[in-house]
PDB file of C-alpha atoms in Angstrom:
ATOM      1  CA  MET L1334    -163.935  59.490-154.141  1.00 86.00           C
ATOM      2  CA  THR L1335    -163.265  61.058-150.751  1.00 89.00           C
ATOM      3  CA  GLU L1336    -160.025  60.579-148.837  1.00 88.00           C
ATOM      4  CA  LEU L1337    -161.936  58.590-146.206  1.00 92.00           C
ATOM      5  CA  GLN L1338    -163.326  56.206-148.837  1.00 95.00           C
ATOM      6  CA  LYS L1339    -159.871  55.835-150.344  1.00 93.00           C
ATOM      7  CA  SER L1340    -158.334  55.109-146.928  1.00 94.00           C
ATOM      8  CA  ARG L1341    -160.945  52.456-146.194  1.00 97.00           C
ATOM      9  CA  ILE L1342    -160.154  50.739-149.509  1.00 96.00           C
ATOM     10  CA  VAL L1343    -156.429  50.821-148.630  1.00 96.00           C
ATOM     11  CA  HIS L1344    -157.114  49.436-145.157  1.00 96.00           C
ATOM     12  CA  ASP L1345    -159.265  46.579-146.423  1.00 96.00           C
ATOM     13  CA  PHE L1346    -156.786  45.703-149.178  1.00 96.00           C
ATOM     14  CA  ILE L1347    -153.876  45.511-146.727  1.00 96.00           C
ATOM     15  CA  ILE L1348    -155.824  43.415-144.232  1.00 95.00           C
ATOM     16  CA  GLU L1349    -157.036  40.987-146.920  1.00 94.00           C
ATOM     17  CA  GLN L1350    -153.972  40.720-149.168  1.00 95.00           C
ATOM     18  CA  PHE L1351    -150.666  41.167-147.347  1.00 93.00           C
ATOM     19  CA  GLY L1352    -150.492  37.874-145.462  1.00 83.00           C
ATOM     20  CA  VAL L1353    -149.981  39.458-142.046  1.00 89.00           C
ATOM     21  CA  ASP L1354    -151.908  37.602-139.376  1.00 88.00           C
ATOM     22  CA  TYR L1355    -152.361  40.575-137.086  1.00 88.00           C
ATOM     23  CA  TRP L1356    -152.049  44.347-137.407  1.00 94.00           C
ATOM     24  CA  GLU L1357    -152.024  46.483-134.259  1.00 93.00           C
ATOM     25  CA  ASP L1358    -154.691  49.176-133.884  1.00 92.00           C
ATOM     26  CA  TYR L1359    -152.131  51.975-134.343  1.00 90.00           C
ATOM     27  CA  GLN L1360    -150.981  50.354-137.597  1.00 92.00           C
ATOM     28  CA  ARG L1361    -154.570  50.166-138.813  1.00 93.00           C
ATOM     29  CA  ASP L1362    -154.924  53.850-137.921  1.00 92.00           C
ATOM     30  CA  ILE L1363    -152.099  54.581-140.377  1.00 90.00           C
ATOM     31  CA  PHE L1364    -154.013  52.835-143.177  1.00 93.00           C
ATOM     32  CA  LEU L1365    -157.182  54.757-142.305  1.00 94.00           C
ATOM     33  CA  SER L1366    -155.559  58.171-141.882  1.00 92.00           C
ATOM     34  CA  VAL L1367    -156.848  60.997-144.074  1.00 91.00           C
ATOM     35  CA  ASN L1368    -154.235  63.465-142.822  1.00 87.00           C
ATOM     36  CA  LYS L1369    -152.093  64.943-145.567  1.00 84.00           C
ATOM     37  CA  LYS L1370    -149.397  66.159-143.181  1.00 86.00           C
ATOM     38  CA  GLU L1371    -148.586  64.398-139.932  1.00 87.00           C
ATOM     39  CA  VAL L1372    -145.767  63.817-137.490  1.00 83.00           C
ATOM     40  CA  ILE L1373    -145.697  60.755-135.241  1.00 78.00           C
ATOM     41  CA  VAL L1374    -143.463  60.275-132.214  1.00 85.00           C
ATOM     42  CA  LYS L1375    -143.163  56.564-131.519  1.00 78.00           C
ATOM     43  CA  SER L1376    -141.396  54.030-129.362  1.00 76.00           C
ATOM     44  CA  ARG L1377    -138.805  51.648-130.747  1.00 78.00           C
ATOM     45  CA  GLN L1378    -139.572  48.428-132.617  1.00 77.00           C
ATOM     46  CA  VAL L1379    -143.343  48.843-132.966  1.00 79.00           C
ATOM     47  CA  GLY L1380    -143.668  48.122-136.691  1.00 82.00           C
ATOM     48  CA  LEU L1381    -144.407  51.621-137.918  1.00 85.00           C
ATOM     49  CA  SER L1382    -141.929  51.425-140.817  1.00 90.00           C
ATOM     50  CA  TYR L1383    -143.495  48.093-141.762  1.00 93.00           C
ATOM     51  CA  ALA L1384    -146.991  49.600-141.720  1.00 93.00           C
ATOM     52  CA  PHE L1385    -145.961  52.666-143.719  1.00 92.00           C
ATOM     53  CA  SER L1386    -144.334  50.409-146.321  1.00 94.00           C
ATOM     54  CA  ALA L1387    -147.587  48.443-146.581  1.00 96.00           C
ATOM     55  CA  ASP L1388    -149.569  51.665-146.899  1.00 95.00           C
ATOM     56  CA  ALA L1389    -147.319  53.026-149.663  1.00 95.00           C
ATOM     57  CA  LEU L1390    -147.527  49.766-151.610  1.00 97.00           C
ATOM     58  CA  ALA L1391    -151.316  49.566-151.363  1.00 97.00           C
ATOM     59  CA  ARG L1392    -151.721  53.164-152.540  1.00 95.00           C
ATOM     60  CA  ALA L1393    -149.249  52.620-155.395  1.00 96.00           C
ATOM     61  CA  LEU L1394    -151.080  49.480-156.539  1.00 97.00           C
ATOM     62  CA  LEU L1395    -154.637  50.711-156.069  1.00 97.00           C
ATOM     63  CA  PHE L1396    -154.355  54.371-157.096  1.00 95.00           C
ATOM     64  CA  GLY L1397    -151.076  54.681-159.014  1.00 95.00           C
ATOM     65  CA  GLU L1398    -149.595  57.006-156.396  1.00 93.00           C
ATOM     66  CA  LYS L1399    -145.879  57.774-156.230  1.00 93.00           C
ATOM     67  CA  PHE L1400    -143.952  57.594-152.962  1.00 92.00           C
ATOM     68  CA  LEU L1401    -140.562  58.588-151.704  1.00 89.00           C
ATOM     69  CA  ILE L1402    -139.618  56.889-148.444  1.00 90.00           C
ATOM     70  CA  THR L1403    -136.584  58.444-146.796  1.00 87.00           C
ATOM     71  CA  SER L1404    -134.477  56.708-144.180  1.00 88.00           C
ATOM     72  CA  TYR L1405    -131.412  57.791-142.266  1.00 84.00           C
ATOM     73  CA  ASN L1406    -129.058  55.448-144.174  1.00 84.00           C
ATOM     74  CA  ARG L1407    -128.859  53.165-147.220  1.00 88.00           C
ATOM     75  CA  ASP L1408    -129.439  49.932-145.271  1.00 89.00           C
ATOM     76  CA  GLU L1409    -132.641  51.285-143.751  1.00 87.00           C
ATOM     77  CA  ALA L1410    -133.789  52.447-147.189  1.00 88.00           C
ATOM     78  CA  SER L1411    -133.185  48.953-148.596  1.00 90.00           C
ATOM     79  CA  GLU L1412    -135.184  47.462-145.741  1.00 91.00           C
ATOM     80  CA  LYS L1413    -138.381  49.281-146.821  1.00 92.00           C
ATOM     81  CA  ILE L1414    -138.205  47.926-150.387  1.00 94.00           C
ATOM     82  CA  GLY L1415    -137.387  44.524-148.855  1.00 94.00           C
ATOM     83  CA  PHE L1416    -140.649  44.613-146.881  1.00 94.00           C
ATOM     84  CA  ILE L1417    -142.535  45.343-150.090  1.00 95.00           C
ATOM     85  CA  ARG L1418    -140.714  42.787-152.235  1.00 94.00           C
ATOM     86  CA  ASN L1419    -140.477  39.940-149.701  1.00 94.00           C
ATOM     87  CA  ASP L1420    -143.269  40.386-147.154  1.00 94.00           C
ATOM     88  CA  PHE L1421    -146.175  41.884-149.090  1.00 96.00           C
ATOM     89  CA  LEU L1422    -146.087  41.288-152.852  1.00 96.00           C
ATOM     90  CA  PRO L1423    -145.773  37.463-152.645  1.00 95.00           C
ATOM     91  CA  HIS L1424    -149.001  37.227-150.610  1.00 95.00           C
ATOM     92  CA  ILE L1425    -151.325  39.175-152.909  1.00 95.00           C
ATOM     93  CA  ARG L1426    -153.939  36.809-154.304  1.00 94.00           C
ATOM     94  CA  ILE L1427    -155.643  39.123-156.776  1.00 94.00           C
ATOM     95  CA  SER L1428    -154.517  40.620-160.069  1.00 94.00           C
ATOM     96  CA  ILE L1429    -152.345  43.706-159.580  1.00 95.00           C
ATOM     97  CA  PRO L1430    -150.584  46.075-161.986  1.00 96.00           C
ATOM     98  CA  ARG L1431    -147.490  44.516-163.550  1.00 96.00           C
ATOM     99  CA  ILE L1432    -144.101  45.509-162.138  1.00 96.00           C
ATOM    100  CA  VAL L1433    -142.214  47.519-164.760  1.00 97.00           C
ATOM    101  CA  ASN L1434    -139.122  48.352-162.702  1.00 93.00           C
ATOM    102  CA  ASP L1435    -137.731  46.411-159.761  1.00 91.00           C
ATOM    103  CA  ALA L1436    -134.420  47.904-158.686  1.00 88.00           C
ATOM    104  CA  GLN L1437    -132.580  47.877-155.386  1.00 86.00           C
ATOM    105  CA  HIS L1438    -134.269  51.035-154.056  1.00 89.00           C
ATOM    106  CA  ASN L1439    -137.181  51.435-156.443  1.00 92.00           C
ATOM    107  CA  ILE L1440    -140.217  49.465-157.551  1.00 96.00           C
ATOM    108  CA  SER L1441    -142.749  50.770-160.055  1.00 96.00           C
ATOM    109  CA  PHE L1442    -145.907  49.451-161.656  1.00 97.00           C
ATOM    110  CA  GLU L1443    -147.607  49.771-165.048  1.00 97.00           C
ATOM    111  CA  ASN L1444    -150.361  51.947-163.538  1.00 97.00           C
ATOM    112  CA  GLY L1445    -147.780  54.660-162.708  1.00 95.00           C
ATOM    113  CA  GLY L1446    -147.496  53.721-159.043  1.00 96.00           C
ATOM    114  CA  GLU L1447    -143.979  53.899-157.712  1.00 95.00           C
ATOM    115  CA  ILE L1448    -142.104  53.537-154.445  1.00 95.00           C
ATOM    116  CA  LYS L1449    -138.574  54.834-154.160  1.00 92.00           C
ATOM    117  CA  SER L1450    -136.734  54.339-150.884  1.00 91.00           C
ATOM    118  CA  VAL L1451    -133.593  56.419-150.431  1.00 88.00           C
ATOM    119  CA  PRO L1452    -131.231  57.669-147.754  1.00 86.00           C
ATOM    120  CA  ALA L1453    -132.383  61.046-146.465  1.00 80.00           C
ATOM    121  CA  HIS L1454    -129.678  63.049-148.208  1.00 73.00           C
ATOM    122  CA  SER L1455    -131.147  62.124-151.646  1.00 63.00           C
ATOM    123  CA  VAL L1456    -134.541  63.848-151.575  1.00 64.00           C
ATOM    124  CA  ARG L1457    -134.323  66.848-153.896  1.00 63.00           C
ATOM    125  CA  GLY L1458    -136.312  67.140-157.093  1.00 58.00           C
ATOM    126  CA  ARG L1459    -138.909  64.477-156.579  1.00 61.00           C
ATOM    127  CA  SER L1460    -142.617  65.244-156.730  1.00 69.00           C
ATOM    128  CA  LYS L1461    -144.232  62.484-154.713  1.00 83.00           C
ATOM    129  CA  ASN L1462    -145.850  61.604-151.440  1.00 88.00           C
ATOM    130  CA  VAL L1463    -143.079  61.517-148.849  1.00 87.00           C
ATOM    131  CA  TYR L1464    -142.756  59.206-145.857  1.00 87.00           C
ATOM    132  CA  ALA L1465    -139.773  60.079-143.634  1.00 86.00           C
ATOM    133  CA  ASP L1466    -138.643  57.264-141.326  1.00 88.00           C
ATOM    134  CA  GLU L1467    -136.728  58.005-138.080  1.00 86.00           C
ATOM    135  CA  PHE L1468    -136.517  61.667-139.046  1.00 84.00           C
ATOM    136  CA  GLU L1469    -134.959  62.852-135.799  1.00 83.00           C
ATOM    137  CA  TYR L1470    -131.842  60.808-136.584  1.00 82.00           C
ATOM    138  CA  TYR L1471    -131.157  62.509-139.921  1.00 82.00           C
ATOM    139  CA  LYS L1472    -128.016  64.593-140.123  1.00 83.00           C
ATOM    140  CA  ASN L1473    -129.011  68.111-141.196  1.00 84.00           C
ATOM    141  CA  SER L1474    -132.694  67.342-140.626  1.00 81.00           C
ATOM    142  CA  LEU L1475    -133.777  70.949-141.163  1.00 85.00           C
ATOM    143  CA  ASP L1476    -132.103  71.028-144.591  1.00 84.00           C
ATOM    144  CA  ILE L1477    -133.708  67.704-145.476  1.00 82.00           C
ATOM    145  CA  TYR L1478    -137.114  68.962-144.344  1.00 83.00           C
ATOM    146  CA  ARG L1479    -136.677  72.013-146.575  1.00 83.00           C
ATOM    147  CA  ALA L1480    -135.763  69.706-149.475  1.00 81.00           C
ATOM    148  CA  ILE L1481    -138.804  67.493-148.867  1.00 78.00           C
ATOM    149  CA  LEU L1482    -141.407  70.282-148.786  1.00 79.00           C
ATOM    150  CA  PRO L1483    -141.360  71.101-152.519  1.00 75.00           C
ATOM    151  CA  SER L1484    -141.959  67.411-153.260  1.00 72.00           C
ATOM    152  CA  VAL L1485    -145.359  67.528-151.611  1.00 75.00           C
ATOM    153  CA  VAL L1486    -146.587  70.939-152.785  1.00 73.00           C
ATOM    154  CA  ARG L1487    -145.472  71.470-156.374  1.00 59.00           C
ATOM    155  CA  GLU L1488    -146.582  71.048-160.000  1.00 58.00           C
ATOM    156  CA  ASP L1489    -150.354  70.755-159.757  1.00 58.00           C
ATOM    157  CA  ASP L1490    -153.217  71.081-157.324  1.00 54.00           C
ATOM    158  CA  THR L1491    -152.818  67.512-156.129  1.00 63.00           C
ATOM    159  CA  SER L1492    -152.217  67.590-152.409  1.00 70.00           C
ATOM    160  CA  ARG L1493    -149.495  65.104-151.645  1.00 83.00           C
ATOM    161  CA  VAL L1494    -148.877  63.414-148.317  1.00 86.00           C
ATOM    162  CA  LEU L1495    -146.017  64.139-145.925  1.00 84.00           C
ATOM    163  CA  ARG L1496    -145.738  61.736-143.005  1.00 85.00           C
ATOM    164  CA  ILE L1497    -142.808  61.944-140.625  1.00 82.00           C
ATOM    165  CA  TRP L1498    -142.221  59.490-137.795  1.00 80.00           C
ATOM    166  CA  SER L1499    -139.403  58.891-135.361  1.00 86.00           C
ATOM    167  CA  THR L1500    -138.369  57.653-131.997  1.00 81.00           C
ATOM    168  CA  PRO L1501    -137.067  60.532-129.876  1.00 80.00           C
ATOM    169  CA  LEU L1502    -133.353  61.203-130.170  1.00 72.00           C
ATOM    170  CA  THR L1503    -132.054  60.885-126.627  1.00 67.00           C
ATOM    171  CA  LYS L1504    -128.799  60.138-124.901  1.00 63.00           C
ATOM    172  CA  THR L1505    -128.764  56.820-123.054  1.00 55.00           C
TER     173      THR L1505
END
């Protein structure tokens, strides 16, 4: 299966199953993306974290992929699992892999799919796809970036995904 075919399956699953009445075009572009490494500069409050959480869940359920979502603090990390647990999972109307672990910052499924959402300082030693939320706000962002890189390039020939997005860090 090509990455484009896989992305179309993810897109269609999210649109049909997650109970969201309307997704913006830029959110749909996230579901359809075949890029393995990308950086997105965004404006505030546009639902990108919501869309990336949906994307990670769909890929975990459909393909057994593992994800690490990093956020700049513990509350933000909890929010991503909250989206998955409260906004998406209850709306799925088809049979999905059984949940085998449902912890505060981690949810995993019997097919091997997993989503772990942690504060940015906790990224070492994990071999998964990585989604980094509001990256420009991380303290020691260069060190965190260096810690993230091995997660997406190690162990086997599987090319993992690294997606970084943030609003610009500016003084107001």
